[in-house]
Coordinates of C-alpha atoms and ligand atoms in Angstrom, one line a residue:
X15 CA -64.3 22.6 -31.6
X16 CA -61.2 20.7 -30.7
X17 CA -60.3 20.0 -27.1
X18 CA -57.0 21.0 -27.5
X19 CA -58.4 24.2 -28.3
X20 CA -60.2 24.6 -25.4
X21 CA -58.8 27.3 -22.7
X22 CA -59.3 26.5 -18.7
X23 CA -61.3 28.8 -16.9
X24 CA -58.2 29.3 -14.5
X25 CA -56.0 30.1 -18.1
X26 CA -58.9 32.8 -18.7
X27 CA -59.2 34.5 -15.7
X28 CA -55.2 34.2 -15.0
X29 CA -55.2 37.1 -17.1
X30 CA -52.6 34.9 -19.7
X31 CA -55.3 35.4 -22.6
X32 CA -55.8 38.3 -24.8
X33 CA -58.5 40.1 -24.4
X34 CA -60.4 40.1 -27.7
X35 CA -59.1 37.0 -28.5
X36 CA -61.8 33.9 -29.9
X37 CA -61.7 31.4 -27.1
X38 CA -63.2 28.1 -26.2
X39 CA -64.7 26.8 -23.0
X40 CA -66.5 23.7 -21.6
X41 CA -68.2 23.2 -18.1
X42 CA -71.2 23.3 -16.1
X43 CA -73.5 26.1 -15.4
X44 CA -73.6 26.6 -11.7
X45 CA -76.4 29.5 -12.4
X46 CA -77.8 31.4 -15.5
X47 CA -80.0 34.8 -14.7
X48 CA -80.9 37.6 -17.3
X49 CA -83.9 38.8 -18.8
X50 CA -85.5 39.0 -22.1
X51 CA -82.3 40.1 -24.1
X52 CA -79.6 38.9 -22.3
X53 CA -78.8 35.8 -20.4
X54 CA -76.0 35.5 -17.9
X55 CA -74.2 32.0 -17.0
X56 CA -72.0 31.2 -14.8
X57 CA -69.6 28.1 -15.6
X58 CA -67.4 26.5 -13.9
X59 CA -64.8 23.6 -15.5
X60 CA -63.4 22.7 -11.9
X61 CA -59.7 23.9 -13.0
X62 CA -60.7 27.0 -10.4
X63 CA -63.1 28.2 -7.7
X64 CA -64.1 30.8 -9.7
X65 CA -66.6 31.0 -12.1
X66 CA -66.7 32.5 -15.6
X67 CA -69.3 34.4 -16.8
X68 CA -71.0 33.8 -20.1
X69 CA -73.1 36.8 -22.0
X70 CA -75.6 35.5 -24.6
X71 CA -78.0 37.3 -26.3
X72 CA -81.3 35.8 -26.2
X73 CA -82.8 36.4 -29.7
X74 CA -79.4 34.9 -31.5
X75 CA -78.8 31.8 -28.9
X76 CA -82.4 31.4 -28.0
X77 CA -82.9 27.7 -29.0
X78 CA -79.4 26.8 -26.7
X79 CA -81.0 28.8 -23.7
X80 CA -84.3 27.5 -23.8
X81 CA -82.7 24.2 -22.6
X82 CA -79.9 25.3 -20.2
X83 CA -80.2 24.9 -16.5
X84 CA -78.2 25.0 -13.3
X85 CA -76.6 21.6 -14.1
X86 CA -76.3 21.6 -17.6
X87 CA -72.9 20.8 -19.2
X88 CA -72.2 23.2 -22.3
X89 CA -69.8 24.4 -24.7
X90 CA -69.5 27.8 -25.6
X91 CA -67.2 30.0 -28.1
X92 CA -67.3 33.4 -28.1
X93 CA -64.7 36.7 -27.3
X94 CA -62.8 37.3 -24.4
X95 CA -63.7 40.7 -23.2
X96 CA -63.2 42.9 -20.1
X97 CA -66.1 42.3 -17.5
X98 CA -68.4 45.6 -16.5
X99 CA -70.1 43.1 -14.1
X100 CA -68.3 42.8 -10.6
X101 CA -66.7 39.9 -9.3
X102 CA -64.9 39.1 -12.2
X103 CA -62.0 41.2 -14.6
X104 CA -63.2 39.1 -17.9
X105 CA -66.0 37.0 -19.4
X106 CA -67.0 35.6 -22.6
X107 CA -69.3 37.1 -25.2
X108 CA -71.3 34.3 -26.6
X109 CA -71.1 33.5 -30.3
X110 CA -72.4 30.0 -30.1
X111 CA -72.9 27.7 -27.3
X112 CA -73.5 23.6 -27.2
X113 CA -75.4 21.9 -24.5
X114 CA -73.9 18.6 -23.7
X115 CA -76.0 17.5 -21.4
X116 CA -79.0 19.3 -19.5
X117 CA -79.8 18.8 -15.9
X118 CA -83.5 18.5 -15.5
X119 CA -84.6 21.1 -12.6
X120 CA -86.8 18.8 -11.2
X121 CA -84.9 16.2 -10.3
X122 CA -81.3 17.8 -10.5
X123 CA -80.4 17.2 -6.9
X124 CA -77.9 20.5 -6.7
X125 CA -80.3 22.8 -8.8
X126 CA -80.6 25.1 -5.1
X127 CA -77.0 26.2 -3.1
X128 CA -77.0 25.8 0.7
X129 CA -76.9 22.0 0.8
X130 CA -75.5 20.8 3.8
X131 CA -72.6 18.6 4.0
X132 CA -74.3 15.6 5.7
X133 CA -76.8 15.8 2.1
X134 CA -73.7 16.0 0.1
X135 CA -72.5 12.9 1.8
X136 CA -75.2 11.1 0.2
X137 CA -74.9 12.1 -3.1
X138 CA -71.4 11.5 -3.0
X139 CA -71.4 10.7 -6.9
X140 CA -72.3 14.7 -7.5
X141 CA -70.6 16.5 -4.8
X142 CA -67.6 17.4 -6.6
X143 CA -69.7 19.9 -8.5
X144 CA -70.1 21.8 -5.8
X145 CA -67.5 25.1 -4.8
X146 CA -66.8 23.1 -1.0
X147 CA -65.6 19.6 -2.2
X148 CA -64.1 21.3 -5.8
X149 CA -61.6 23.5 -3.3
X150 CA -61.3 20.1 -1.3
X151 CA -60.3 18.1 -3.7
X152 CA -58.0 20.4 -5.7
X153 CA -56.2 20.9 -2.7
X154 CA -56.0 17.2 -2.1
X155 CA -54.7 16.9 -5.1
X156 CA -51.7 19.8 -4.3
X157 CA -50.9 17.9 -1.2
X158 CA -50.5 14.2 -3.2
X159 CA -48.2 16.1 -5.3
X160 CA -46.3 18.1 -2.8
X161 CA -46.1 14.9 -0.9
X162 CA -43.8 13.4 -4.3
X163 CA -41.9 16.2 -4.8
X164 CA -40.8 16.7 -1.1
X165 CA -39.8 13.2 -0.6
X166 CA -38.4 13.4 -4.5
X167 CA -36.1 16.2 -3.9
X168 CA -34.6 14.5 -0.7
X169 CA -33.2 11.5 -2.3
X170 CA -36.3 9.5 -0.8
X171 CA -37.8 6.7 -3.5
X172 CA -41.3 5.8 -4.0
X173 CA -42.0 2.3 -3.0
X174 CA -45.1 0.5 -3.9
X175 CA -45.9 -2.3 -0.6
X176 CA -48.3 -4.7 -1.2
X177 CA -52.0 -3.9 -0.5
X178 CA -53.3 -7.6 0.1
X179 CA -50.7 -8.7 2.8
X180 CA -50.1 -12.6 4.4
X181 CA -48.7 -10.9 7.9
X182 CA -51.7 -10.0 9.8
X183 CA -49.5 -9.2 13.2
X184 CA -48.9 -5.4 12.8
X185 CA -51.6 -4.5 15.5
X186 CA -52.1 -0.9 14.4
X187 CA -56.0 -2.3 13.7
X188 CA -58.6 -5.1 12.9
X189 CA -58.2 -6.7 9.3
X190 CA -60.2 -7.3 6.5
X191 CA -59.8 -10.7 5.0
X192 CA -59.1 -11.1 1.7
X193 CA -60.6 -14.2 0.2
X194 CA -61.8 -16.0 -3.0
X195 CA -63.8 -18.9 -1.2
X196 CA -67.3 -18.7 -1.9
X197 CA -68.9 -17.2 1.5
X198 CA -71.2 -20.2 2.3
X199 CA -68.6 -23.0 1.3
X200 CA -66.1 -22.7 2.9
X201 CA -63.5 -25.5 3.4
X202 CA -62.8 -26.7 6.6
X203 CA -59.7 -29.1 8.3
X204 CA -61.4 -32.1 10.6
X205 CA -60.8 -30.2 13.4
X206 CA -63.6 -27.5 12.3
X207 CA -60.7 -24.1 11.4
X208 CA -61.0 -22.5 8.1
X209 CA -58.1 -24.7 5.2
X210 CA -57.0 -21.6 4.2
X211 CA -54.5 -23.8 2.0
X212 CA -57.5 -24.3 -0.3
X213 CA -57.6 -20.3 -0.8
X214 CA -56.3 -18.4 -3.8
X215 CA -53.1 -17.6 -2.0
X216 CA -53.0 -21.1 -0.2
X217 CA -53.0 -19.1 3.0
X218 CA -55.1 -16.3 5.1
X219 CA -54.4 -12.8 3.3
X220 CA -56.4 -9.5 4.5
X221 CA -55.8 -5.9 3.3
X222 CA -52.8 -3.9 4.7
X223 CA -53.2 -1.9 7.4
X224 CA -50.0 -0.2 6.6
X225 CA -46.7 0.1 4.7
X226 CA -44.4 0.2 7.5
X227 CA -43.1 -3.6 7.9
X228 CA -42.4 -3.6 4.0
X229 CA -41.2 -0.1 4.0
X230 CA -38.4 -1.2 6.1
X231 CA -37.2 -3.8 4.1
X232 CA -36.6 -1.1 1.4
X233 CA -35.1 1.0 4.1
X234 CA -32.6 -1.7 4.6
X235 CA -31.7 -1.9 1.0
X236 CA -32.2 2.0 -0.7
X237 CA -31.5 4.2 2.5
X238 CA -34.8 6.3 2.1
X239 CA -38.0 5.0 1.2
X240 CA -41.3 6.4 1.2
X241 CA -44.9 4.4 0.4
X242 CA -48.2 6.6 0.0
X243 CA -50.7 3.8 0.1
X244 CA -54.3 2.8 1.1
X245 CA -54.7 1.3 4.3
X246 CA -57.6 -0.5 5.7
X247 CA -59.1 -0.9 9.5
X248 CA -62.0 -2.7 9.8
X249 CA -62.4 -1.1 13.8
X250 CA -66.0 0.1 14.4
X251 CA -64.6 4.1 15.0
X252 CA -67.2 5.9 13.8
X253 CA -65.9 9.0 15.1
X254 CA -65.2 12.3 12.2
X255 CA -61.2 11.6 12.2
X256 CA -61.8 7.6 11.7
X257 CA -62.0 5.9 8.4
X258 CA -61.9 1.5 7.3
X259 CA -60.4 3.1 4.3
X260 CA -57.9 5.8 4.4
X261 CA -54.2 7.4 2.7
X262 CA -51.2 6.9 4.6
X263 CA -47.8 8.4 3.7
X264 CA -44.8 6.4 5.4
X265 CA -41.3 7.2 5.1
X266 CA -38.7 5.1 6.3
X267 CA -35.2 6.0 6.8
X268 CA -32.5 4.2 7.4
X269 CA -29.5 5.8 9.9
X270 CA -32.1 8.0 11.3
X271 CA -32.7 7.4 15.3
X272 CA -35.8 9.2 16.9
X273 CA -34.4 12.6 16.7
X274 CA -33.9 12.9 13.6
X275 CA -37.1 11.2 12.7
X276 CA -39.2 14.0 14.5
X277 CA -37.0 16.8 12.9
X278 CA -38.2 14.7 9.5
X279 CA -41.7 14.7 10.6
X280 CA -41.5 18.1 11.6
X281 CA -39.8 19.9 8.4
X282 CA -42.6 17.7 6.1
X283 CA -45.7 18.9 7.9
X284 CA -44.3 22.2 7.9
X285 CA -43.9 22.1 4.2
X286 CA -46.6 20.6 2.9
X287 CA -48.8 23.6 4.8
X288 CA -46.4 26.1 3.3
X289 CA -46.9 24.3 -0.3
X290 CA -51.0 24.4 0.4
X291 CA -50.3 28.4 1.4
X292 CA -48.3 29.3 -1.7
X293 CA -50.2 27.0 -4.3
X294 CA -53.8 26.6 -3.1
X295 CA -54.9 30.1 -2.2
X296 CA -58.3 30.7 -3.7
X297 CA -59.8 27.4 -2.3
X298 CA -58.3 28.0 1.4
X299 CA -59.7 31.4 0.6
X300 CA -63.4 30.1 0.0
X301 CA -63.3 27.8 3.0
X302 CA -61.6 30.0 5.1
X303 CA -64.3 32.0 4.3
X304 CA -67.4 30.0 4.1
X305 CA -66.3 27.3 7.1
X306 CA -63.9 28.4 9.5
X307 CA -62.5 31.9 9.7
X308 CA -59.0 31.3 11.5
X309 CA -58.0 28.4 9.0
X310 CA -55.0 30.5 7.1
X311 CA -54.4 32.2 10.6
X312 CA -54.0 28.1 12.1
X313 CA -52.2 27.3 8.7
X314 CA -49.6 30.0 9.1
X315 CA -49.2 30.2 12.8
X316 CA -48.0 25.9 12.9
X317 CA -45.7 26.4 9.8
X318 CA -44.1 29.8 12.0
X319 CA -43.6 27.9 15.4
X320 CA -41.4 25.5 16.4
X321 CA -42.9 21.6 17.5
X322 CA -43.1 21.0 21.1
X323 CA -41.3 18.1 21.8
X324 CA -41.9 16.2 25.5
X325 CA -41.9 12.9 26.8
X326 CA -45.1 10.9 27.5
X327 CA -44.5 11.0 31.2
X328 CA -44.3 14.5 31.1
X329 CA -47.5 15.4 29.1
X330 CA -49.7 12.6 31.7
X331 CA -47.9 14.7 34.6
X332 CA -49.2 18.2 32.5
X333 CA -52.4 16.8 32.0
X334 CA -53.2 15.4 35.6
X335 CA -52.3 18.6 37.2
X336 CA -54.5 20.4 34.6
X337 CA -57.6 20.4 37.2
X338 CA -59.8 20.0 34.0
X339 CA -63.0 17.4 34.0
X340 CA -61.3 14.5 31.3
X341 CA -64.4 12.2 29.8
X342 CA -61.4 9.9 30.1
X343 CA -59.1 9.9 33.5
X344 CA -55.6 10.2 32.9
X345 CA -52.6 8.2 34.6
X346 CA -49.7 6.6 33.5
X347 CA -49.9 3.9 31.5
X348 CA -53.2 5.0 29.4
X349 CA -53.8 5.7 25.8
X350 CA -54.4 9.1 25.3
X351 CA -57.9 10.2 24.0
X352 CA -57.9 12.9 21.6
X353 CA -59.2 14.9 24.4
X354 CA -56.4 14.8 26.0
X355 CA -54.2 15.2 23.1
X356 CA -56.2 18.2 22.2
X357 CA -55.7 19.7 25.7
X358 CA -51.9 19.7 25.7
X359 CA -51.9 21.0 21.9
X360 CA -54.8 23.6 22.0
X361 CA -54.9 25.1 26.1
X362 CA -51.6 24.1 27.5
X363 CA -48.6 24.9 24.5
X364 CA -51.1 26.2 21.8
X365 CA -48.7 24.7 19.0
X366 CA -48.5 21.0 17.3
X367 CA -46.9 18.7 20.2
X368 CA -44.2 16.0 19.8
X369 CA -45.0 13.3 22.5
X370 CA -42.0 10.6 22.8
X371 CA -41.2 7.6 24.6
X372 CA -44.4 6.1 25.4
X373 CA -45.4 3.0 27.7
X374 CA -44.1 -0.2 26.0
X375 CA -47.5 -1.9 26.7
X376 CA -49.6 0.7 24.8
X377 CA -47.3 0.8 21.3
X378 CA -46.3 -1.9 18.7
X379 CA -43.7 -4.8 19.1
X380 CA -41.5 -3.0 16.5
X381 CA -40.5 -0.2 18.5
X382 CA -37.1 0.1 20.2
X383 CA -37.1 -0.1 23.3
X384 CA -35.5 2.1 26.3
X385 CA -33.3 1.6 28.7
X386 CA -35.4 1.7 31.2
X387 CA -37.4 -1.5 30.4
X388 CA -40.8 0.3 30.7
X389 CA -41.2 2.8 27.3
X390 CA -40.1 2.8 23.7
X391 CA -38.8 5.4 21.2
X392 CA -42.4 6.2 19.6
X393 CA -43.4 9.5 18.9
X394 CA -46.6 11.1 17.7
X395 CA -47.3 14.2 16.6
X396 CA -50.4 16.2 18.0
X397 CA -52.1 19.0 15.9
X398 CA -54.5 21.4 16.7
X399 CA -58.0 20.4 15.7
X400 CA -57.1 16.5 15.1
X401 CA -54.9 15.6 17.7
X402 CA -52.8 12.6 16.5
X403 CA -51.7 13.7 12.9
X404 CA -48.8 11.3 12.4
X405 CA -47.6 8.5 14.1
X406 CA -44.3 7.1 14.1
X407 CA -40.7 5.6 16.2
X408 CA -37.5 4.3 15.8
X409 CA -37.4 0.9 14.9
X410 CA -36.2 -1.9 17.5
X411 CA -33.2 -3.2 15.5
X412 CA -31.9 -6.2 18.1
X413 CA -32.5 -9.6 16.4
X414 CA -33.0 -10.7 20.3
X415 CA -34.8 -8.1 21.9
X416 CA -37.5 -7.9 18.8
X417 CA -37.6 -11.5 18.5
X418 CA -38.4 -12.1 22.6
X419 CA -40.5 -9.3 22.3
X420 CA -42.8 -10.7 19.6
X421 CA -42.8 -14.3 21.6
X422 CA -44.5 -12.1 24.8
X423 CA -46.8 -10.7 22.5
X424 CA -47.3 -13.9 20.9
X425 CA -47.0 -12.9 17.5
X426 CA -45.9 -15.5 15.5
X427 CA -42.7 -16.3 14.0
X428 CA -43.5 -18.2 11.0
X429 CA -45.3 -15.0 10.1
X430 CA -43.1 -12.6 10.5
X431 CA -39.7 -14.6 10.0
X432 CA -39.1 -12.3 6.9
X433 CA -39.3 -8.9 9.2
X434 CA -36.6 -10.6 11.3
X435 CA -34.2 -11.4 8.6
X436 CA -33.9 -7.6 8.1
X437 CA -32.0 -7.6 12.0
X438 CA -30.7 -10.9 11.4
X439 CA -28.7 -9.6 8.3
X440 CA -27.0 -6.2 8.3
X441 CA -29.4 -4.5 10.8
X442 CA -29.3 -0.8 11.2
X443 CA -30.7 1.6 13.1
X444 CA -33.6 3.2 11.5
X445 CA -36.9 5.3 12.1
X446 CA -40.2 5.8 10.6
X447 CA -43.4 7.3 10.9
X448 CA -46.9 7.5 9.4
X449 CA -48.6 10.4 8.2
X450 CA -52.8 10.4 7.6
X451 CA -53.2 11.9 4.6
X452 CA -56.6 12.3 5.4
X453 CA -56.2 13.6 8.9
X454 CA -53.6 16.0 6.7
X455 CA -56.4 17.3 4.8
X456 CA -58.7 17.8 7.8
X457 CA -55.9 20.5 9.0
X458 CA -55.3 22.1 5.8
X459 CA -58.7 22.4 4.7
X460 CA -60.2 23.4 7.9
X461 CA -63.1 20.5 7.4
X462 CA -64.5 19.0 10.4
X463 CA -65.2 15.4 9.4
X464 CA -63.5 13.1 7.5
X465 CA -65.4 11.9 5.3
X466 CA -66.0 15.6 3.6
X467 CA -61.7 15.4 2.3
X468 CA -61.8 12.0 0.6
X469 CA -63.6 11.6 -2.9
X470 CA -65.7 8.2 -1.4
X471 CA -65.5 7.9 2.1
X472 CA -65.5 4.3 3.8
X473 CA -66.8 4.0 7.0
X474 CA -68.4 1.1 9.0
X475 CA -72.3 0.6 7.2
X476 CA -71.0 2.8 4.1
X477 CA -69.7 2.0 0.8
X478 CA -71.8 2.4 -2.0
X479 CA -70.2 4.8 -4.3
Ligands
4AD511 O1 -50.5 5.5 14.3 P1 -50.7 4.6 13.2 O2 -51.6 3.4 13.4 O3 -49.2 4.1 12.8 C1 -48.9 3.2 11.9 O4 -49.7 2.6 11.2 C2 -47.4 3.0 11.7 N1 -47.2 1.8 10.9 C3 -46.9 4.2 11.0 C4 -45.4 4.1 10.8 O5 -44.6 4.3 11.7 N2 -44.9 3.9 9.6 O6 -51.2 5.4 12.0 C5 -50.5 6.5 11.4 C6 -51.4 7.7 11.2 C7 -52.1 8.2 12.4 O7 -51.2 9.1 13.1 C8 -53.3 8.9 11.8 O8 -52.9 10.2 11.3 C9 -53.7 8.0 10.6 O9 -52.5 7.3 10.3 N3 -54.7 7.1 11.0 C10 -56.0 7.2 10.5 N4 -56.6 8.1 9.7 C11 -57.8 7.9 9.3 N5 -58.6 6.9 9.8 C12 -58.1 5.9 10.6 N6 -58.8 4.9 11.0 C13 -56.7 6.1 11.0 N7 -55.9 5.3 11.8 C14 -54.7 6.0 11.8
MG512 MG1 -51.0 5.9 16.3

């Protein structure tokens, strides 16, 4: 059989085929049942949910059979014909069928259902295979692409920053360095500090920890720029919205103050939940079903309201007079937990929360600063169920106010001298923000943890597949 010939189970039970017609299908048998004449499979390819049933008589097929379990990978030709079974319009009438590859029963490690998700986490390698992480990753997959074609049809462009970075002064998070000295010899000056001019890059290097400083030399240059990159933080969170390894989406516009850059932020989220709504329906469906019964409910109510949009000092002046027992206290000044974020989004407005203009001391050097002397024009968006969602500001775009802010920060200059050049020459206003694709995912698909909506999750103490 050739591939090319071979029909998708979603083509099949699209109801695009024929009935009658000779078709061809490949996948794995999630379960096979029958009796002494006639067996019963159920395969699925992973282009759906959904399975397709296969009907194979026992005495013509019996040799295929004999070696077929839950597991197995097979071929199988036979006729499309209307199903008298429920659950499904069509199936497949067997006229030959070729195992691939069996699955021993034994040893198989998803030969029962009901697994739960902290198991699948450790057979990372074969939980794609199962209905959960099949709907989770399809839908991942929907979002990477909606997250192209939004920014594509904007007039946005796609730009690649580095992932192994020199600058290591962006504070959103600890680094990893990024090194080819052999681990136990490693050269040292006289005065004991690591020659880093010896290293492959003749200088320290670690892995990004985000887009955003590069971004915005595009910014300056093609107007609107987006990067959709990994990021890495090597903090010990080991909380289930935390990963050392996640997605980050990062537009950065040029022209746009903080206004316009939550109306941005606002219209994307919105969409990319209306795209999972319109394009993903079965899986949402399934887990909707199977994990958390209000997720389309949650999914359609934030993509109907409008954001609410208040300033940091109001939402500490809301959440102190809230009379309700923080682990955290709350006052001015303090870096909201997602307790508190969570409070504001899910008992006080019950709708995603834009908080603005937050304490200078608690955001990063890059953000412009206000007025009056004591906040900047940050903004983050708070969702229900996550909290912090995206993360974002207007960019400070004095040469002399950025530059005396990094010296008070004592972030150094020989670093970052590039970053400056951008206010030095032709500066602009301009605003960005940062979206978790991961955190993203948590939302859409309704998934508690993190690690259950990216293929190979990194956390601190895990990274072996
Ligand atoms: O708020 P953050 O740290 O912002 C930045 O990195 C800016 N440079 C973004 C920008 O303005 N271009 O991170 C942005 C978002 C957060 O709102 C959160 O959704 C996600 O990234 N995030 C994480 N997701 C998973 N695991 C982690 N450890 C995360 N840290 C941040
Ligand atoms: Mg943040």
């Amino acid at each position: 059989m050739k591939e090319r010939e071979r029909l998708r189970i979603k083509e099949l039970l699209g109801g695009g085929v024929a009935e009658g017609s000779d078709v061809s299908v490949k996948g794995w048998v999630r379960t096979k049942r029958g009796n002494k004449n006639v067996a019963f499979l159920a395969v699925n390819d992973g282009s759906i949910i959904h399975n397709l049933q296969i009907v194979a008589d026992v005495e013509k097929l019996d040799n295929e059979l004999k070696k077929i379990t839950t597991g197995s990978c097979i071929a199988v030709s036979g006729k499309l014909v209307t199903s008298s079974g429920q659950g499904q319009s069509v199936e497949v009438h067997a006229d030959s069928i070729e195992l691939y590859g069996a699955a021993p029963p034994d040893s198989y490690p998803l030969q029962k259902k009901g697994h739960t998700l902290e198991f699948l986490r450790e057979i990372a390698h074969l939980r794609p295979r199962t209905n959960t992480f099949g709907a989770v990753f399809r839908i991942r997959h929907a979002m990477a692409f909606a997250i192209h074609k939004y920014f594509n049809d904007r007039g946005f462009y796609c730009l690649h920053t580095p992932i192994i970075t020199g600058s290591d002064a962006e504070g959103a998070g600890a680094m990893f360095h990024v090194t080819a000295f052999e681990l136990d010899r490693i050269p040292r000056n006289s005065d004991g500090n690591v020659d880093y001019t010896q290293d492959f890059f003749g200088r320290s290097a670690n892995l990004t920890v985000s887009g955003q400083l590069e971004g915005e030399l595009g910014a300056m240059a093609l107007g609107k720029i987006y990067t959709f990159g990994p990021t890495f933080r090597a903090e010990n969170s080991n909380t289930p919205r935390h990963l050392s390894e996640f997605w980050m989406i990062e537009p950065e516009m040029a022209f746009y103050e903080i206004s316009d850059n939550m109306d941005s932020a606002e219209d994307f989220l919105k969409y990319l939940i209306r795209y999972a709504l319109e394009n993903c329906s079965s899986d949402l469906e399934f887990l909707t079903q199977m994990y958390d019964r209000e997720l389309t409910e949650r999914l359609h109510s934030v993509v109907e309201k409008e954001f609410v949009r208040l300033t940091y000092t109001e939402g500490v002046k809301i959440l102190e007079q809230s009379g309700q027992p923080f682990e955290f206290p709350v006052g001015w000044g303090i870096d909201l937990q997602s307790e508190h974020e969570r409070y504001l989004v899910e008992k006080h407005f019950r709708k995603p929360v834009i908080l603005t203009d937050y304490p200078r001391e608690i955001k990063a050097f890059y953000m412009k600063q206000n007025d009056d002397g004591k906040t900047v024009r940050a903004m983050d968006v708070l969702f229900p169920k996550i909290g912090e969602i995206i993360g974002g500001s207007q960019r400070e775009d004095d040469y002399v106010k950025l530059k005396t802010r990094m010296k008070e920060l004592s972030i150094p200059e020989k670093d970052m001298w590039w970053y400056l050049e951008t206010r030095k020459f032709g500066t602009a206003p301009h605003s960005g923000f940062g979206l978790g694709f991961e955190r993203l995912l948590l939302f859409v698909t309704g998934m508690t943890n993190i690690r259950d909506v990216i293929p190979f999750p990194r956390t601190p103490k895990n990274a072996e597949f």
